[in-house]
Amino acid sequence: MFEKFGEFDSAEEINAKAAKLLAEGDMDGIRDLAAENGLMPEDAEDYMGGAFPQLATPVMAAEGKLMAEGKALDLGGILETWRMLILELCAGDRQMCTAVRKRGKNLKDCIAMLVKFSFENKVRVSDAIVDAVEVSRNGKTEPMRKPLYLGVPNNAQAKQLIRDYYLK
């Protein structure tokens, strides 16, 4: 990830590189820059055509980084939900967008922190609930084994943990 151009620290850095490439007439370079930073190909085309004065806004840069990182991590389930929660926190919050784009801050470490919190804050699931669960394993359905412990932060906790990671 970020192999060709490196990790940019801000939308301004992305835009400076895009402006340089545009001045050189390197349209493929602009397309590559956009793709590497998770930006939409249409936005690159609009920028090259003069429809936009810059390739990325702070929101676009943050969302693009999260998209590129999420794709590289092959997220699913709650991990993808957490990525979407970070995107939600970026909406309308320039400070959060700037923090997400910062060099050295990344989705992998943020999710690792959420996983750590989940493990350290697991709670025992009631045996009555576990008794109602059947699972398939090796092609065979069987009752879930007890005891079962789960630990996933609620939305408020997850949002606070995400803010703590990116903003501190």
PDB file of N, CA and C in Angstrom, residues 79-164:
ATOM      1  N   LEU A  79     -15.309  -5.859  11.903  1.00  0.00           N
ATOM      2  CA  LEU A  79     -14.151  -5.050  11.520  1.00  0.00           C
ATOM      3  C   LEU A  79     -14.537  -4.050  10.440  1.00  0.00           C
ATOM      4  N   GLU A  80     -15.356  -4.462   9.481  1.00  0.00           N
ATOM      5  CA  GLU A  80     -15.847  -3.539   8.451  1.00  0.00           C
ATOM      6  C   GLU A  80     -16.802  -2.523   9.074  1.00  0.00           C
ATOM      7  N   THR A  81     -17.594  -2.962  10.027  1.00  0.00           N
ATOM      8  CA  THR A  81     -18.497  -2.042  10.722  1.00  0.00           C
ATOM      9  C   THR A  81     -17.695  -0.947  11.423  1.00  0.00           C
ATOM     10  N   TRP A  82     -16.582  -1.313  12.031  1.00  0.00           N
ATOM     11  CA  TRP A  82     -15.737  -0.318  12.697  1.00  0.00           C
ATOM     12  C   TRP A  82     -15.142   0.662  11.687  1.00  0.00           C
ATOM     13  N   ARG A  83     -14.741   0.165  10.508  1.00  0.00           N
ATOM     14  CA  ARG A  83     -14.217   1.069   9.475  1.00  0.00           C
ATOM     15  C   ARG A  83     -15.293   2.069   9.063  1.00  0.00           C
ATOM     16  N   MET A  84     -16.508   1.575   8.910  1.00  0.00           N
ATOM     17  CA  MET A  84     -17.625   2.454   8.544  1.00  0.00           C
ATOM     18  C   MET A  84     -17.915   3.470   9.650  1.00  0.00           C
ATOM     19  N   LEU A  85     -17.730   3.070  10.890  1.00  0.00           N
ATOM     20  CA  LEU A  85     -17.926   3.984  12.013  1.00  0.00           C
ATOM     21  C   LEU A  85     -16.893   5.120  11.966  1.00  0.00           C
ATOM     22  N   ILE A  86     -15.672   4.788  11.588  1.00  0.00           N
ATOM     23  CA  ILE A  86     -14.647   5.825  11.436  1.00  0.00           C
ATOM     24  C   ILE A  86     -15.051   6.788  10.323  1.00  0.00           C
ATOM     25  N   LEU A  87     -15.543   6.257   9.215  1.00  0.00           N
ATOM     26  CA  LEU A  87     -16.026   7.116   8.129  1.00  0.00           C
ATOM     27  C   LEU A  87     -17.138   8.033   8.615  1.00  0.00           C
ATOM     28  N   GLU A  88     -18.034   7.484   9.410  1.00  0.00           N
ATOM     29  CA  GLU A  88     -19.130   8.276   9.978  1.00  0.00           C
ATOM     30  C   GLU A  88     -18.588   9.418  10.842  1.00  0.00           C
ATOM     31  N   LEU A  89     -17.554   9.137  11.631  1.00  0.00           N
ATOM     32  CA  LEU A  89     -16.969  10.168  12.477  1.00  0.00           C
ATOM     33  C   LEU A  89     -16.277  11.260  11.655  1.00  0.00           C
ATOM     34  N   CYS A  90     -15.814  10.901  10.466  1.00  0.00           N
ATOM     35  CA  CYS A  90     -15.160  11.883   9.587  1.00  0.00           C
ATOM     36  C   CYS A  90     -16.158  12.844   8.949  1.00  0.00           C
ATOM     37  N   ALA A  91     -17.385  12.390   8.768  1.00  0.00           N
ATOM     38  CA  ALA A  91     -18.391  13.209   8.086  1.00  0.00           C
ATOM     39  C   ALA A  91     -18.605  14.516   8.844  1.00  0.00           C
ATOM     40  N   GLY A  92     -18.242  15.596   8.221  1.00  0.00           N
ATOM     41  CA  GLY A  92     -18.462  16.912   8.818  1.00  0.00           C
ATOM     42  C   GLY A  92     -17.492  17.294   9.912  1.00  0.00           C
ATOM     43  N   ASP A  93     -16.453  16.516  10.144  1.00  0.00           N
ATOM     44  CA  ASP A  93     -15.485  16.831  11.199  1.00  0.00           C
ATOM     45  C   ASP A  93     -14.089  16.917  10.579  1.00  0.00           C
ATOM     46  N   ARG A  94     -13.700  18.128  10.221  1.00  0.00           N
ATOM     47  CA  ARG A  94     -12.418  18.342   9.545  1.00  0.00           C
ATOM     48  C   ARG A  94     -11.246  17.877  10.408  1.00  0.00           C
ATOM     49  N   GLN A  95     -11.333  18.079  11.715  1.00  0.00           N
ATOM     50  CA  GLN A  95     -10.253  17.653  12.609  1.00  0.00           C
ATOM     51  C   GLN A  95     -10.071  16.130  12.550  1.00  0.00           C
ATOM     52  N   MET A  96     -11.178  15.406  12.528  1.00  0.00           N
ATOM     53  CA  MET A  96     -11.095  13.948  12.446  1.00  0.00           C
ATOM     54  C   MET A  96     -10.542  13.523  11.089  1.00  0.00           C
ATOM     55  N   CYS A  97     -10.984  14.179  10.019  1.00  0.00           N
ATOM     56  CA  CYS A  97     -10.469  13.869   8.677  1.00  0.00           C
ATOM     57  C   CYS A  97      -8.963  14.076   8.622  1.00  0.00           C
ATOM     58  N   THR A  98      -8.508  15.170   9.169  1.00  0.00           N
ATOM     59  CA  THR A  98      -7.073  15.475   9.181  1.00  0.00           C
ATOM     60  C   THR A  98      -6.316  14.429   9.984  1.00  0.00           C
ATOM     61  N   ALA A  99      -6.874  14.024  11.123  1.00  0.00           N
ATOM     62  CA  ALA A  99      -6.221  13.030  11.984  1.00  0.00           C
ATOM     63  C   ALA A  99      -6.143  11.666  11.305  1.00  0.00           C
ATOM     64  N   VAL A 100      -7.198  11.265  10.619  1.00  0.00           N
ATOM     65  CA  VAL A 100      -7.214   9.969   9.928  1.00  0.00           C
ATOM     66  C   VAL A 100      -6.153   9.945   8.828  1.00  0.00           C
ATOM     67  N   ARG A 101      -5.952  11.075   8.164  1.00  0.00           N
ATOM     68  CA  ARG A 101      -5.012  11.139   7.040  1.00  0.00           C
ATOM     69  C   ARG A 101      -3.555  11.196   7.501  1.00  0.00           C
ATOM     70  N   LYS A 102      -3.318  11.525   8.753  1.00  0.00           N
ATOM     71  CA  LYS A 102      -1.945  11.704   9.255  1.00  0.00           C
ATOM     72  C   LYS A 102      -1.083  10.478   9.017  1.00  0.00           C
ATOM     73  N   ARG A 103       0.136  10.750   8.605  1.00  0.00           N
ATOM     74  CA  ARG A 103       1.132   9.692   8.435  1.00  0.00           C
ATOM     75  C   ARG A 103       1.368   9.046   9.802  1.00  0.00           C
ATOM     76  N   GLY A 104       1.405   7.725   9.827  1.00  0.00           N
ATOM     77  CA  GLY A 104       1.637   7.012  11.082  1.00  0.00           C
ATOM     78  C   GLY A 104       0.361   6.567  11.765  1.00  0.00           C
ATOM     79  N   LYS A 105      -0.760   7.172  11.421  1.00  0.00           N
ATOM     80  CA  LYS A 105      -2.056   6.712  11.927  1.00  0.00           C
ATOM     81  C   LYS A 105      -2.633   5.797  10.860  1.00  0.00           C
ATOM     82  N   ASN A 106      -3.141   4.641  11.265  1.00  0.00           N
ATOM     83  CA  ASN A 106      -3.655   3.732  10.255  1.00  0.00           C
ATOM     84  C   ASN A 106      -4.786   2.875  10.798  1.00  0.00           C
ATOM     85  N   LEU A 107      -5.566   2.385   9.881  1.00  0.00           N
ATOM     86  CA  LEU A 107      -6.734   1.571  10.204  1.00  0.00           C
ATOM     87  C   LEU A 107      -6.342   0.287  10.926  1.00  0.00           C
ATOM     88  N   LYS A 108      -5.249  -0.325  10.517  1.00  0.00           N
ATOM     89  CA  LYS A 108      -4.802  -1.582  11.145  1.00  0.00           C
ATOM     90  C   LYS A 108      -4.604  -1.389  12.646  1.00  0.00           C
ATOM     91  N   ASP A 109      -3.894  -0.343  13.043  1.00  0.00           N
ATOM     92  CA  ASP A 109      -3.635  -0.116  14.465  1.00  0.00           C
ATOM     93  C   ASP A 109      -4.894   0.303  15.214  1.00  0.00           C
ATOM     94  N   CYS A 110      -5.765   1.047  14.558  1.00  0.00           N
ATOM     95  CA  CYS A 110      -7.025   1.442  15.201  1.00  0.00           C
ATOM     96  C   CYS A 110      -7.881   0.210  15.463  1.00  0.00           C
ATOM     97  N   ILE A 111      -8.002  -0.656  14.472  1.00  0.00           N
ATOM     98  CA  ILE A 111      -8.803  -1.874  14.657  1.00  0.00           C
ATOM     99  C   ILE A 111      -8.136  -2.798  15.667  1.00  0.00           C
ATOM    100  N   ALA A 112      -6.823  -2.866  15.652  1.00  0.00           N
ATOM    101  CA  ALA A 112      -6.120  -3.693  16.652  1.00  0.00           C
ATOM    102  C   ALA A 112      -6.450  -3.211  18.061  1.00  0.00           C
ATOM    103  N   MET A 113      -6.526  -1.893  18.242  1.00  0.00           N
ATOM    104  CA  MET A 113      -6.874  -1.334  19.550  1.00  0.00           C
ATOM    105  C   MET A 113      -8.305  -1.721  19.932  1.00  0.00           C
ATOM    106  N   LEU A 114      -9.220  -1.708  18.968  1.00  0.00           N
ATOM    107  CA  LEU A 114     -10.601  -2.100  19.241  1.00  0.00           C
ATOM    108  C   LEU A 114     -10.702  -3.596  19.566  1.00  0.00           C
ATOM    109  N   VAL A 115      -9.922  -4.415  18.875  1.00  0.00           N
ATOM    110  CA  VAL A 115      -9.899  -5.856  19.156  1.00  0.00           C
ATOM    111  C   VAL A 115      -9.352  -6.102  20.566  1.00  0.00           C
ATOM    112  N   LYS A 116      -8.285  -5.402  20.917  1.00  0.00           N
ATOM    113  CA  LYS A 116      -7.701  -5.536  22.256  1.00  0.00           C
ATOM    114  C   LYS A 116      -8.737  -5.173  23.326  1.00  0.00           C
ATOM    115  N   PHE A 117      -9.427  -4.045  23.116  1.00  0.00           N
ATOM    116  CA  PHE A 117     -10.474  -3.634  24.052  1.00  0.00           C
ATOM    117  C   PHE A 117     -11.536  -4.726  24.149  1.00  0.00           C
ATOM    118  N   SER A 118     -11.931  -5.278  23.003  1.00  0.00           N
ATOM    119  CA  SER A 118     -12.959  -6.319  22.984  1.00  0.00           C
ATOM    120  C   SER A 118     -12.533  -7.524  23.809  1.00  0.00           C
ATOM    121  N   PHE A 119     -11.299  -7.949  23.626  1.00  0.00           N
ATOM    122  CA  PHE A 119     -10.803  -9.115  24.356  1.00  0.00           C
ATOM    123  C   PHE A 119     -10.721  -8.829  25.855  1.00  0.00           C
ATOM    124  N   GLU A 120     -10.219  -7.669  26.213  1.00  0.00           N
ATOM    125  CA  GLU A 120     -10.021  -7.338  27.630  1.00  0.00           C
ATOM    126  C   GLU A 120     -11.324  -7.021  28.352  1.00  0.00           C
ATOM    127  N   ASN A 121     -12.393  -6.773  27.609  1.00  0.00           N
ATOM    128  CA  ASN A 121     -13.673  -6.401  28.219  1.00  0.00           C
ATOM    129  C   ASN A 121     -14.784  -7.394  27.891  1.00  0.00           C
ATOM    130  N   LYS A 122     -14.391  -8.627  27.635  1.00  0.00           N
ATOM    131  CA  LYS A 122     -15.408  -9.641  27.316  1.00  0.00           C
ATOM    132  C   LYS A 122     -16.224  -9.967  28.572  1.00  0.00           C
ATOM    133  N   VAL A 123     -17.448 -10.367  28.310  1.00  0.00           N
ATOM    134  CA  VAL A 123     -18.349 -10.750  29.406  1.00  0.00           C
ATOM    135  C   VAL A 123     -18.909 -12.139  29.104  1.00  0.00           C
ATOM    136  N   ARG A 124     -19.272 -12.829  30.144  1.00  0.00           N
ATOM    137  CA  ARG A 124     -19.841 -14.163  29.971  1.00  0.00           C
ATOM    138  C   ARG A 124     -21.273 -14.048  29.469  1.00  0.00           C
ATOM    139  N   VAL A 125     -21.576 -14.829  28.439  1.00  0.00           N
ATOM    140  CA  VAL A 125     -22.926 -14.874  27.896  1.00  0.00           C
ATOM    141  C   VAL A 125     -23.713 -15.864  28.742  1.00  0.00           C
ATOM    142  N   SER A 126     -24.920 -15.496  29.084  1.00  0.00           N
ATOM    143  CA  SER A 126     -25.789 -16.342  29.899  1.00  0.00           C
ATOM    144  C   SER A 126     -25.896 -17.743  29.310  1.00  0.00           C
ATOM    145  N   ASP A 127     -25.805 -18.741  30.185  1.00  0.00           N
ATOM    146  CA  ASP A 127     -25.949 -20.129  29.747  1.00  0.00           C
ATOM    147  C   ASP A 127     -27.295 -20.354  29.058  1.00  0.00           C
ATOM    148  N   ALA A 128     -28.324 -19.618  29.473  1.00  0.00           N
ATOM    149  CA  ALA A 128     -29.643 -19.766  28.846  1.00  0.00           C
ATOM    150  C   ALA A 128     -29.576 -19.370  27.372  1.00  0.00           C
ATOM    151  N   ILE A 129     -28.798 -18.364  27.061  1.00  0.00           N
ATOM    152  CA  ILE A 129     -28.643 -17.960  25.665  1.00  0.00           C
ATOM    153  C   ILE A 129     -27.801 -18.983  24.918  1.00  0.00           C
ATOM    154  N   VAL A 130     -26.699 -19.390  25.515  1.00  0.00           N
ATOM    155  CA  VAL A 130     -25.820 -20.364  24.864  1.00  0.00           C
ATOM    156  C   VAL A 130     -26.561 -21.667  24.594  1.00  0.00           C
ATOM    157  N   ASP A 131     -27.418 -22.083  25.531  1.00  0.00           N
ATOM    158  CA  ASP A 131     -28.188 -23.316  25.349  1.00  0.00           C
ATOM    159  C   ASP A 131     -29.120 -23.233  24.137  1.00  0.00           C
ATOM    160  N   ALA A 132     -29.500 -22.035  23.723  1.00  0.00           N
ATOM    161  CA  ALA A 132     -30.409 -21.856  22.586  1.00  0.00           C
ATOM    162  C   ALA A 132     -29.667 -21.789  21.248  1.00  0.00           C
ATOM    163  N   VAL A 133     -28.350 -21.893  21.280  1.00  0.00           N
ATOM    164  CA  VAL A 133     -27.543 -21.752  20.063  1.00  0.00           C
ATOM    165  C   VAL A 133     -27.044 -23.110  19.578  1.00  0.00           C
ATOM    166  N   GLU A 134     -27.246 -23.355  18.298  1.00  0.00           N
ATOM    167  CA  GLU A 134     -26.641 -24.513  17.642  1.00  0.00           C
ATOM    168  C   GLU A 134     -25.708 -23.979  16.575  1.00  0.00           C
ATOM    169  N   VAL A 135     -24.553 -24.610  16.462  1.00  0.00           N
ATOM    170  CA  VAL A 135     -23.552 -24.185  15.485  1.00  0.00           C
ATOM    171  C   VAL A 135     -23.185 -25.346  14.577  1.00  0.00           C
ATOM    172  N   SER A 136     -22.763 -25.012  13.369  1.00  0.00           N
ATOM    173  CA  SER A 136     -22.280 -26.035  12.439  1.00  0.00           C
ATOM    174  C   SER A 136     -20.770 -26.046  12.490  1.00  0.00           C
ATOM    175  N   ARG A 137     -20.247 -27.249  12.662  1.00  0.00           N
ATOM    176  CA  ARG A 137     -18.794 -27.410  12.714  1.00  0.00           C
ATOM    177  C   ARG A 137     -18.445 -28.696  12.007  1.00  0.00           C
ATOM    178  N   ASN A 138     -17.566 -28.611  11.031  1.00  0.00           N
ATOM    179  CA  ASN A 138     -17.162 -29.783  10.245  1.00  0.00           C
ATOM    180  C   ASN A 138     -18.370 -30.508   9.654  1.00  0.00           C
ATOM    181  N   GLY A 139     -19.356 -29.724   9.177  1.00  0.00           N
ATOM    182  CA  GLY A 139     -20.530 -30.307   8.542  1.00  0.00           C
ATOM    183  C   GLY A 139     -21.548 -30.910   9.492  1.00  0.00           C
ATOM    184  N   LYS A 140     -21.360 -30.717  10.784  1.00  0.00           N
ATOM    185  CA  LYS A 140     -22.243 -31.308  11.788  1.00  0.00           C
ATOM    186  C   LYS A 140     -22.802 -30.192  12.671  1.00  0.00           C
ATOM    187  N   THR A 141     -24.100 -30.248  12.936  1.00  0.00           N
ATOM    188  CA  THR A 141     -24.738 -29.269  13.821  1.00  0.00           C
ATOM    189  C   THR A 141     -24.709 -29.808  15.237  1.00  0.00           C
ATOM    190  N   GLU A 142     -24.294 -28.955  16.149  1.00  0.00           N
ATOM    191  CA  GLU A 142     -24.205 -29.365  17.558  1.00  0.00           C
ATOM    192  C   GLU A 142     -24.481 -28.157  18.449  1.00  0.00           C
ATOM    193  N   PRO A 143     -24.820 -28.408  19.722  1.00  0.00           N
ATOM    194  CA  PRO A 143     -25.034 -27.300  20.651  1.00  0.00           C
ATOM    195  C   PRO A 143     -23.717 -26.550  20.878  1.00  0.00           C
ATOM    196  N   MET A 144     -23.833 -25.253  21.071  1.00  0.00           N
ATOM    197  CA  MET A 144     -22.642 -24.472  21.382  1.00  0.00           C
ATOM    198  C   MET A 144     -22.136 -24.879  22.760  1.00  0.00           C
ATOM    199  N   ARG A 145     -20.840 -24.898  22.897  1.00  0.00           N
ATOM    200  CA  ARG A 145     -20.236 -25.270  24.180  1.00  0.00           C
ATOM    201  C   ARG A 145     -20.174 -24.078  25.121  1.00  0.00           C
ATOM    202  N   LYS A 146     -20.277 -24.393  26.396  1.00  0.00           N
ATOM    203  CA  LYS A 146     -20.208 -23.364  27.442  1.00  0.00           C
ATOM    204  C   LYS A 146     -18.869 -23.470  28.151  1.00  0.00           C
ATOM    205  N   PRO A 147     -18.417 -22.436  28.758  1.00  0.00           N
ATOM    206  CA  PRO A 147     -18.976 -21.082  28.777  1.00  0.00           C
ATOM    207  C   PRO A 147     -18.572 -20.318  27.513  1.00  0.00           C
ATOM    208  N   LEU A 148     -19.343 -19.278  27.192  1.00  0.00           N
ATOM    209  CA  LEU A 148     -19.070 -18.410  26.050  1.00  0.00           C
ATOM    210  C   LEU A 148     -18.865 -16.989  26.566  1.00  0.00           C
ATOM    211  N   TYR A 149     -17.813 -16.382  26.098  1.00  0.00           N
ATOM    212  CA  TYR A 149     -17.496 -14.994  26.450  1.00  0.00           C
ATOM    213  C   TYR A 149     -17.435 -14.159  25.176  1.00  0.00           C
ATOM    214  N   LEU A 150     -18.049 -13.003  25.190  1.00  0.00           N
ATOM    215  CA  LEU A 150     -17.994 -12.069  24.073  1.00  0.00           C
ATOM    216  C   LEU A 150     -17.619 -10.689  24.600  1.00  0.00           C
ATOM    217  N   GLY A 151     -16.979  -9.938  23.765  1.00  0.00           N
ATOM    218  CA  GLY A 151     -16.639  -8.575  24.146  1.00  0.00           C
ATOM    219  C   GLY A 151     -16.512  -7.694  22.931  1.00  0.00           C
ATOM    220  N   VAL A 152     -17.527  -6.943  22.624  1.00  0.00           N
ATOM    221  CA  VAL A 152     -17.495  -5.984  21.526  1.00  0.00           C
ATOM    222  C   VAL A 152     -17.960  -4.653  22.100  1.00  0.00           C
ATOM    223  N   PRO A 153     -17.179  -3.589  21.877  1.00  0.00           N
ATOM    224  CA  PRO A 153     -17.607  -2.297  22.428  1.00  0.00           C
ATOM    225  C   PRO A 153     -18.921  -1.843  21.800  1.00  0.00           C
ATOM    226  N   ASN A 154     -19.749  -1.182  22.601  1.00  0.00           N
ATOM    227  CA  ASN A 154     -20.960  -0.611  22.023  1.00  0.00           C
ATOM    228  C   ASN A 154     -20.553   0.602  21.175  1.00  0.00           C
ATOM    229  N   ASN A 155     -21.484   1.184  20.455  1.00  0.00           N
ATOM    230  CA  ASN A 155     -21.158   2.284  19.532  1.00  0.00           C
ATOM    231  C   ASN A 155     -20.492   3.460  20.231  1.00  0.00           C
ATOM    232  N   ALA A 156     -21.002   3.842  21.380  1.00  0.00           N
ATOM    233  CA  ALA A 156     -20.421   4.977  22.100  1.00  0.00           C
ATOM    234  C   ALA A 156     -18.980   4.677  22.514  1.00  0.00           C
ATOM    235  N   GLN A 157     -18.747   3.481  23.016  1.00  0.00           N
ATOM    236  CA  GLN A 157     -17.382   3.095  23.399  1.00  0.00           C
ATOM    237  C   GLN A 157     -16.465   3.055  22.175  1.00  0.00           C
ATOM    238  N   ALA A 158     -16.950   2.453  21.097  1.00  0.00           N
ATOM    239  CA  ALA A 158     -16.137   2.355  19.883  1.00  0.00           C
ATOM    240  C   ALA A 158     -15.788   3.739  19.353  1.00  0.00           C
ATOM    241  N   LYS A 159     -16.751   4.636  19.315  1.00  0.00           N
ATOM    242  CA  LYS A 159     -16.488   6.004  18.841  1.00  0.00           C
ATOM    243  C   LYS A 159     -15.442   6.690  19.703  1.00  0.00           C
ATOM    244  N   GLN A 160     -15.547   6.529  21.008  1.00  0.00           N
ATOM    245  CA  GLN A 160     -14.571   7.160  21.897  1.00  0.00           C
ATOM    246  C   GLN A 160     -13.180   6.567  21.710  1.00  0.00           C
ATOM    247  N   LEU A 161     -13.106   5.253  21.580  1.00  0.00           N
ATOM    248  CA  LEU A 161     -11.818   4.597  21.353  1.00  0.00           C
ATOM    249  C   LEU A 161     -11.196   5.059  20.036  1.00  0.00           C
ATOM    250  N   ILE A 162     -12.012   5.188  18.996  1.00  0.00           N
ATOM    251  CA  ILE A 162     -11.530   5.650  17.686  1.00  0.00           C
ATOM    252  C   ILE A 162     -11.018   7.075  17.800  1.00  0.00           C
ATOM    253  N   ARG A 163     -11.794   7.936  18.444  1.00  0.00           N
ATOM    254  CA  ARG A 163     -11.342   9.331  18.631  1.00  0.00           C
ATOM    255  C   ARG A 163     -10.046   9.368  19.408  1.00  0.00           C
ATOM    256  N   ASP A 164      -9.967   8.567  20.474  1.00  0.00           N
ATOM    257  CA  ASP A 164      -8.736   8.532  21.272  1.00  0.00           C
ATOM    258  C   ASP A 164      -7.542   8.113  20.425  1.00  0.00           C
TER     259      ASP A 164
END
